[in-house]
Short mmCIF file of C-alpha atoms in Angstrom, two decimals:
data_model
loop_
_atom_site.label_atom_id
_atom_site.label_comp_id
_atom_site.label_asym_id
_atom_site.label_seq_id
_atom_site.Cartn_x
_atom_site.Cartn_y
_atom_site.Cartn_z
CA MET J 1 10.79 7.68 95.30
CA ASN J 2 8.00 8.70 97.36
CA SER J 3 4.67 10.42 95.01
CA LYS J 4 2.19 13.13 97.31
CA LYS J 5 -1.21 13.15 96.70
CA SER J 6 -2.25 16.18 96.48
CA THR J 7 -4.31 17.80 99.64
CA LYS J 8 -4.40 21.28 99.04
CA PHE J 9 -8.79 22.01 100.03
CA ARG J 10 -11.43 22.40 98.03
CA LEU J 11 -14.17 25.41 99.72
CA PHE J 12 -16.34 24.15 96.36
CA PRO J 13 -16.90 21.05 94.58
CA SER J 14 -15.32 20.09 91.31
CA GLY J 15 -16.32 22.69 88.68
CA VAL J 16 -17.49 25.69 90.36
CA LYS J 17 -14.19 28.27 90.39
CA SER J 18 -16.15 31.32 93.47
CA ALA J 19 -18.75 31.29 95.35
CA PRO J 20 -21.00 33.27 92.86
CA ASP J 21 -19.88 29.56 90.78
CA PHE J 22 -21.26 28.68 93.88
CA PHE J 23 -24.53 30.92 93.71
CA ARG J 24 -25.17 30.82 91.25
CA GLY J 25 -24.76 26.42 90.54
CA TYR J 26 -26.68 25.94 94.10
CA PHE J 27 -28.61 28.50 93.24
CA VAL J 28 -32.83 26.44 93.30
CA TYR J 29 -30.96 24.55 96.65
CA LEU J 30 -30.61 27.86 98.35
CA ALA J 31 -33.44 29.26 97.56
CA LEU J 32 -35.69 25.88 98.16
CA THR J 33 -33.81 25.99 102.15
CA ALA J 34 -35.03 30.44 102.43
CA LEU J 35 -38.42 29.20 101.74
CA ILE J 36 -38.46 26.23 104.04
CA ILE J 37 -36.78 28.77 106.69
CA PHE J 38 -39.05 31.28 105.37
CA PHE J 39 -42.25 29.94 105.68
CA SER J 40 -41.42 27.87 109.22
CA LEU J 41 -41.29 30.50 111.15
CA ALA J 42 -44.53 32.53 109.83
CA SER J 43 -46.85 30.14 110.55
CA PRO J 44 -46.86 27.31 113.21
CA TYR J 45 -48.64 25.37 110.36
CA PHE J 46 -46.04 24.79 107.67
CA LEU J 47 -43.10 22.68 109.74
CA THR J 48 -45.11 19.35 111.00
CA ALA J 49 -45.42 16.07 109.11
CA GLN J 50 -49.03 16.64 108.18
CA ASN J 51 -48.22 19.50 105.87
CA LEU J 52 -45.08 18.42 104.09
CA PHE J 53 -47.11 15.33 102.80
CA ASN J 54 -49.39 17.62 101.77
CA ILE J 55 -46.77 19.04 99.70
CA GLY J 56 -45.87 16.69 98.02
CA ARG J 57 -48.89 14.99 97.26
CA GLN J 58 -50.43 19.62 95.95
CA THR J 59 -47.36 18.88 93.75
CA THR J 60 -47.45 15.15 92.54
CA ALA J 61 -48.67 16.45 89.61
CA VAL J 62 -46.26 18.73 88.71
CA SER J 63 -43.18 17.44 89.50
CA ILE J 64 -44.36 13.38 87.39
CA ILE J 65 -44.40 16.18 84.51
CA ALA J 66 -41.03 17.56 85.44
CA VAL J 67 -39.57 14.99 84.97
CA GLY J 68 -40.34 14.28 81.61
CA MET J 69 -40.22 18.05 79.89
CA THR J 70 -36.52 18.60 81.32
CA PHE J 71 -36.10 15.83 79.16
CA VAL J 72 -38.12 17.43 76.23
CA ILE J 73 -35.81 20.84 76.97
CA ILE J 74 -32.58 20.14 78.37
CA ASN J 75 -32.94 18.97 73.99
CA ALA J 76 -34.08 21.96 73.70
CA GLN J 77 -37.93 21.94 72.02
CA ILE J 78 -40.65 22.65 74.72
CA ASP J 79 -43.99 21.72 75.25
CA LEU J 80 -47.50 23.41 75.86
CA SER J 81 -49.82 20.33 75.33
CA VAL J 82 -48.56 18.38 79.40
CA GLY J 83 -51.96 20.19 80.83
CA SER J 84 -55.04 18.74 77.62
CA VAL J 85 -52.71 16.15 77.89
CA PHE J 86 -53.85 14.90 81.52
CA ALA J 87 -56.79 16.50 81.33
CA LEU J 88 -57.61 14.09 78.08
CA SER J 89 -55.84 11.29 79.57
CA GLY J 90 -57.88 11.27 82.59
CA MET J 91 -61.14 10.97 81.19
CA THR J 92 -59.70 8.15 78.51
CA SER J 93 -59.28 6.37 81.98
CA ALA J 94 -62.79 7.72 83.40
CA LEU J 95 -64.12 6.75 80.35
CA VAL J 96 -62.63 3.08 79.76
CA MET J 97 -62.91 1.62 82.98
CA GLN J 98 -67.23 2.85 82.58
CA TYR J 99 -66.72 0.70 79.11
CA VAL J 100 -64.85 -1.70 80.17
CA ASN J 101 -66.23 -3.19 83.46
CA ASN J 102 -64.87 -1.25 85.32
CA PHE J 103 -61.30 -2.29 84.91
CA TRP J 104 -59.03 0.23 86.16
CA LEU J 105 -55.62 -1.61 84.36
CA LEU J 106 -57.12 -1.14 80.91
CA GLY J 107 -58.36 2.11 82.15
CA ALA J 108 -55.05 2.94 83.74
CA LEU J 109 -52.97 2.03 79.84
CA ALA J 110 -55.51 3.42 78.19
CA ALA J 111 -54.34 6.90 79.76
CA ILE J 112 -50.69 6.42 79.25
CA ALA J 113 -51.80 5.86 75.26
CA VAL J 114 -52.92 8.97 75.03
CA GLY J 115 -49.99 10.75 76.60
CA VAL J 116 -47.56 8.42 74.09
CA VAL J 117 -50.07 9.11 70.97
CA ILE J 118 -49.91 12.27 71.55
CA GLY J 119 -46.47 13.23 72.71
CA PHE J 120 -44.68 11.03 68.88
CA ILE J 121 -47.88 12.79 67.27
CA ASN J 122 -45.65 15.77 68.64
CA GLY J 123 -42.33 14.99 67.36
CA TRP J 124 -42.73 13.87 64.66
CA VAL J 125 -43.95 17.11 63.42
CA THR J 126 -41.64 18.81 64.80
CA VAL J 127 -38.89 16.84 63.68
CA LYS J 128 -40.22 16.02 60.50
CA LEU J 129 -42.02 18.45 59.23
CA GLY J 130 -39.37 21.21 60.58
CA VAL J 131 -42.33 23.53 62.93
CA PRO J 132 -41.74 24.98 65.75
CA SER J 133 -42.38 22.43 68.83
CA PHE J 134 -44.05 25.60 70.99
CA LEU J 135 -46.60 25.96 67.52
CA VAL J 136 -47.00 22.38 67.42
CA THR J 137 -48.04 21.58 70.99
CA LEU J 138 -49.94 24.49 70.98
CA GLY J 139 -51.97 23.52 68.49
CA THR J 140 -52.13 20.13 70.10
CA LEU J 141 -53.42 22.10 74.00
CA GLY J 142 -56.23 23.04 71.74
CA ILE J 143 -57.10 19.44 69.94
CA ALA J 144 -56.71 16.95 73.15
CA ARG J 145 -58.70 20.22 74.96
CA GLY J 146 -61.25 20.23 72.77
CA ILE J 147 -61.74 16.52 72.96
CA ALA J 148 -61.94 16.10 76.35
CA LEU J 149 -64.79 18.20 76.95
CA ILE J 150 -66.88 16.82 72.38
CA ILE J 151 -66.28 13.70 74.17
CA THR J 152 -67.82 13.94 77.49
CA ASP J 153 -70.57 16.34 76.46
CA THR J 154 -68.53 19.55 78.98
CA LYS J 155 -69.99 16.99 82.22
CA PRO J 156 -67.53 15.22 84.91
CA VAL J 157 -67.19 11.39 84.52
CA LEU J 158 -66.93 10.14 88.36
CA ILE J 159 -64.82 7.09 89.16
CA SER J 160 -65.52 3.55 91.72
CA ASN J 161 -62.76 1.09 91.03
CA PRO J 162 -61.37 1.85 94.77
CA ALA J 163 -57.53 -0.63 93.27
CA TYR J 164 -57.67 2.37 91.09
CA PHE J 165 -57.64 4.12 94.60
CA GLN J 166 -55.65 2.65 96.45
CA LEU J 167 -53.12 2.36 93.41
CA PHE J 168 -53.64 6.37 92.83
CA GLY J 169 -55.59 7.67 95.46
CA ASP J 170 -54.95 8.82 98.56
CA SER J 171 -53.76 6.01 100.43
CA SER J 172 -50.61 5.71 101.43
CA PHE J 173 -47.96 2.60 102.42
CA LEU J 174 -45.59 2.51 106.18
CA GLY J 175 -47.82 6.35 107.15
CA ILE J 176 -45.99 7.14 103.12
CA PRO J 177 -48.92 8.63 100.79
CA ILE J 178 -49.15 6.76 97.81
CA ALA J 179 -48.74 10.25 95.25
CA VAL J 180 -45.34 11.16 97.73
CA ILE J 181 -44.06 7.16 96.81
CA TRP J 182 -45.24 7.54 92.64
CA THR J 183 -42.34 11.31 92.81
CA LEU J 184 -39.96 9.87 93.89
CA VAL J 185 -40.34 6.64 91.57
CA ILE J 186 -40.45 8.28 88.39
CA VAL J 187 -37.82 10.81 89.63
CA ILE J 188 -35.15 7.80 90.33
CA ALA J 189 -36.23 5.96 87.56
CA GLY J 190 -35.53 9.23 85.64
CA PHE J 191 -32.84 10.89 86.92
CA ILE J 192 -30.45 7.25 86.04
CA VAL J 193 -32.50 7.15 82.20
CA LEU J 194 -30.87 10.74 81.46
CA HIS J 195 -28.32 11.11 84.33
CA LYS J 196 -26.74 7.21 83.78
CA THR J 197 -28.08 4.64 80.77
CA THR J 198 -26.70 6.18 76.52
CA PHE J 199 -30.14 7.57 75.34
CA GLY J 200 -29.47 10.50 78.33
CA LEU J 201 -26.42 11.18 76.92
CA ARG J 202 -27.24 11.14 73.55
CA VAL J 203 -30.22 13.45 74.85
CA PHE J 204 -27.34 16.36 76.27
CA ALA J 205 -25.66 15.91 72.69
CA THR J 206 -28.46 16.48 71.08
CA GLY J 207 -29.47 19.20 72.62
CA GLY J 208 -26.13 20.69 72.85
CA ASN J 209 -25.61 20.43 69.39
CA PRO J 210 -27.13 18.11 67.24
CA GLN J 211 -25.42 19.19 63.95
CA ALA J 212 -22.18 17.75 66.10
CA ALA J 213 -24.79 14.76 67.18
CA ARG J 214 -26.02 13.90 64.07
CA PHE J 215 -21.92 13.62 62.94
CA THR J 216 -21.64 10.60 66.27
CA GLY J 217 -23.25 8.82 64.35
CA ILE J 218 -26.64 10.14 66.98
CA ASN J 219 -30.36 9.72 65.13
CA THR J 220 -30.96 13.24 67.17
CA HIS J 221 -35.37 13.30 64.96
CA ARG J 222 -35.24 9.98 66.89
CA THR J 223 -34.50 10.55 70.46
CA ILE J 224 -36.86 14.35 70.09
CA ILE J 225 -39.72 11.68 69.57
CA ALA J 226 -39.23 9.91 72.14
CA SER J 227 -38.11 12.58 74.96
CA PHE J 228 -41.97 14.43 73.88
CA MET J 229 -43.96 10.71 74.30
CA ILE J 230 -41.85 9.96 77.86
CA VAL J 231 -43.02 13.54 78.99
CA GLY J 232 -46.45 12.75 77.43
CA ALA J 233 -46.73 9.17 79.02
CA LEU J 234 -45.41 10.87 82.56
CA ALA J 235 -48.60 13.86 81.30
CA GLY J 236 -51.07 10.55 81.59
CA LEU J 237 -50.21 9.01 85.03
CA ALA J 238 -49.66 12.06 86.48
CA SER J 239 -53.55 12.23 85.87
CA LEU J 240 -53.90 9.02 87.02
CA GLN J 241 -53.16 10.30 90.12
CA PHE J 242 -55.77 13.34 89.96
CA THR J 243 -58.26 11.79 89.14
CA ALA J 244 -58.08 8.71 91.89
CA ILE J 245 -57.89 10.94 94.91
CA ALA J 246 -61.03 13.52 92.66
CA ARG J 247 -62.45 10.12 92.53
CA ALA J 248 -63.06 11.86 88.32
CA ALA J 249 -63.01 12.73 86.15
CA ARG J 250 -62.81 16.50 84.21
CA PRO J 251 -62.13 17.96 80.47
CA ASP J 252 -62.15 20.80 82.13
CA LEU J 253 -58.67 19.50 84.33
CA ALA J 254 -55.34 21.53 84.92
CA ALA J 255 -55.22 24.37 82.60
CA GLY J 256 -52.01 26.01 83.32
CA LEU J 257 -50.77 23.00 84.17
CA GLU J 258 -48.16 23.45 81.29
CA LEU J 259 -46.16 27.07 82.85
CA ASP J 260 -46.15 26.09 87.13
CA VAL J 261 -44.62 22.76 84.66
CA ILE J 262 -42.51 24.62 82.22
CA ALA J 263 -41.84 26.90 85.79
CA ALA J 264 -40.48 23.76 88.04
CA VAL J 265 -38.18 23.15 85.50
CA ILE J 266 -37.36 26.71 84.39
CA LEU J 267 -35.77 27.50 87.82
CA GLY J 268 -34.55 23.71 88.62
CA GLY J 269 -31.99 24.80 86.40
CA VAL J 270 -32.51 23.36 82.86
CA SER J 271 -31.32 25.64 80.66
CA LEU J 272 -33.67 26.89 77.79
CA PHE J 273 -31.73 26.64 75.25
CA GLY J 274 -29.92 22.72 75.90
CA GLY J 275 -28.16 21.15 76.63
CA ARG J 276 -28.03 21.33 80.24
CA GLY J 277 -30.25 20.87 83.11
CA THR J 278 -30.83 17.73 85.91
CA ILE J 279 -33.80 16.17 86.46
CA VAL J 280 -33.14 16.99 90.71
CA GLY J 281 -32.83 20.88 89.04
CA ALA J 282 -36.98 20.03 88.29
CA LEU J 283 -37.85 18.46 90.99
CA ALA J 284 -35.90 21.19 93.09
CA GLY J 285 -37.48 23.87 91.40
CA SER J 286 -41.39 21.97 91.22
CA LEU J 287 -40.85 21.57 95.49
CA ILE J 288 -40.51 25.26 96.02
CA ILE J 289 -43.64 25.86 93.73
CA GLY J 290 -45.49 23.85 95.96
CA VAL J 291 -44.17 25.54 98.79
CA MET J 292 -44.45 28.80 98.29
CA ASN J 293 -47.90 28.02 97.01
CA ASN J 294 -49.03 26.16 100.53
CA GLY J 295 -46.68 29.21 102.03
CA LEU J 296 -48.95 31.52 100.91
CA VAL J 297 -52.41 30.08 101.56
CA LEU J 298 -51.36 29.33 105.06
CA LEU J 299 -50.14 32.91 105.31
CA GLY J 300 -53.46 33.52 104.61
CA VAL J 301 -52.26 35.95 101.52
CA SER J 302 -55.07 36.13 98.21
CA SER J 303 -55.07 34.01 95.29
CA SER J 304 -54.18 37.25 93.53
CA PHE J 305 -51.65 37.95 95.63
CA GLN J 306 -50.87 35.08 95.54
CA GLU J 307 -49.91 34.42 91.24
CA ILE J 308 -48.41 38.45 92.09
CA ILE J 309 -46.21 36.93 94.67
CA LYS J 310 -45.51 33.66 93.13
CA GLY J 311 -44.59 35.88 89.06
CA ILE J 312 -42.24 37.43 91.04
CA ILE J 313 -39.92 34.81 92.97
CA ILE J 314 -39.86 33.30 89.88
CA ILE J 315 -38.48 35.57 87.70
CA ALA J 316 -36.39 37.00 90.17
CA ALA J 317 -34.98 33.51 90.95
CA VAL J 318 -34.09 32.78 87.81
CA SER J 319 -33.02 36.18 87.34
CA LEU J 320 -30.25 35.48 89.95
CA GLY J 321 -29.61 31.99 89.12
CA LYS J 322 -29.22 33.01 85.33
CA LYS J 323 -25.75 31.51 84.56
CA LYS J 324 -23.07 34.00 82.43
#
């Protein structure tokens, strides 16, 4: 008996049934490609290796934190404190090195620990006290920023450790900026944890249907707290990149960074209602913001118009890519 294998031609990948589905499913990548083509035609400097590496460096903080924010938003939560955590972690790293023999490893661990602790507080208060996460993290946004200003008397703290600069700063490996390498490492690690591990399945289950997740034995509270700790840790790690490049930490750093991070994640197709999203999509969303920032500067657009154009493009992108 002969068995015939199906040779039916598929125009779209599995699960994508029509052109509108394809457009919405891959919108973030189509939008990124369109922006790259547009700025390449508009400016002869855009599509050069040096400028592309510049985009990679400029988007490092947003890309790294967006990986953690993807976990939080798939859990149907949000974290508005990452900008302030970024500033406080950077200040902590610089102060620890200043007071403990310029010990860069201790400074780096301290920065990440600050993010983990604040992430734990955000998650614990959200799930144990039942306070909406946007209110909890709005509170810790102000608290972390205030602490960063108080402990330094609003002054920057200089960093003078060559090893710190080499590992996190403006150095390169095989011609690739170290900041870009850090971004790729975190994106790959985030992809594996979210899409290839049991914890990742619990994140999707918790955000998609928390009641059903609890019935299947998933500790949803623990999953949410862990996700907040991840984004906190990554905010601390991202601060190391910035302070190493700037060779100083400032308490007023990264005001509004959380908005770029959230915009990148939403642009990347992560649902604000939870249960859906990808790490690669979040990275693409981050690159869209980076390409827009870089391209508009090359075209000589004023900063005021840049904000307006970015806002319009983000709203249009989210609206057009929204699933019905």
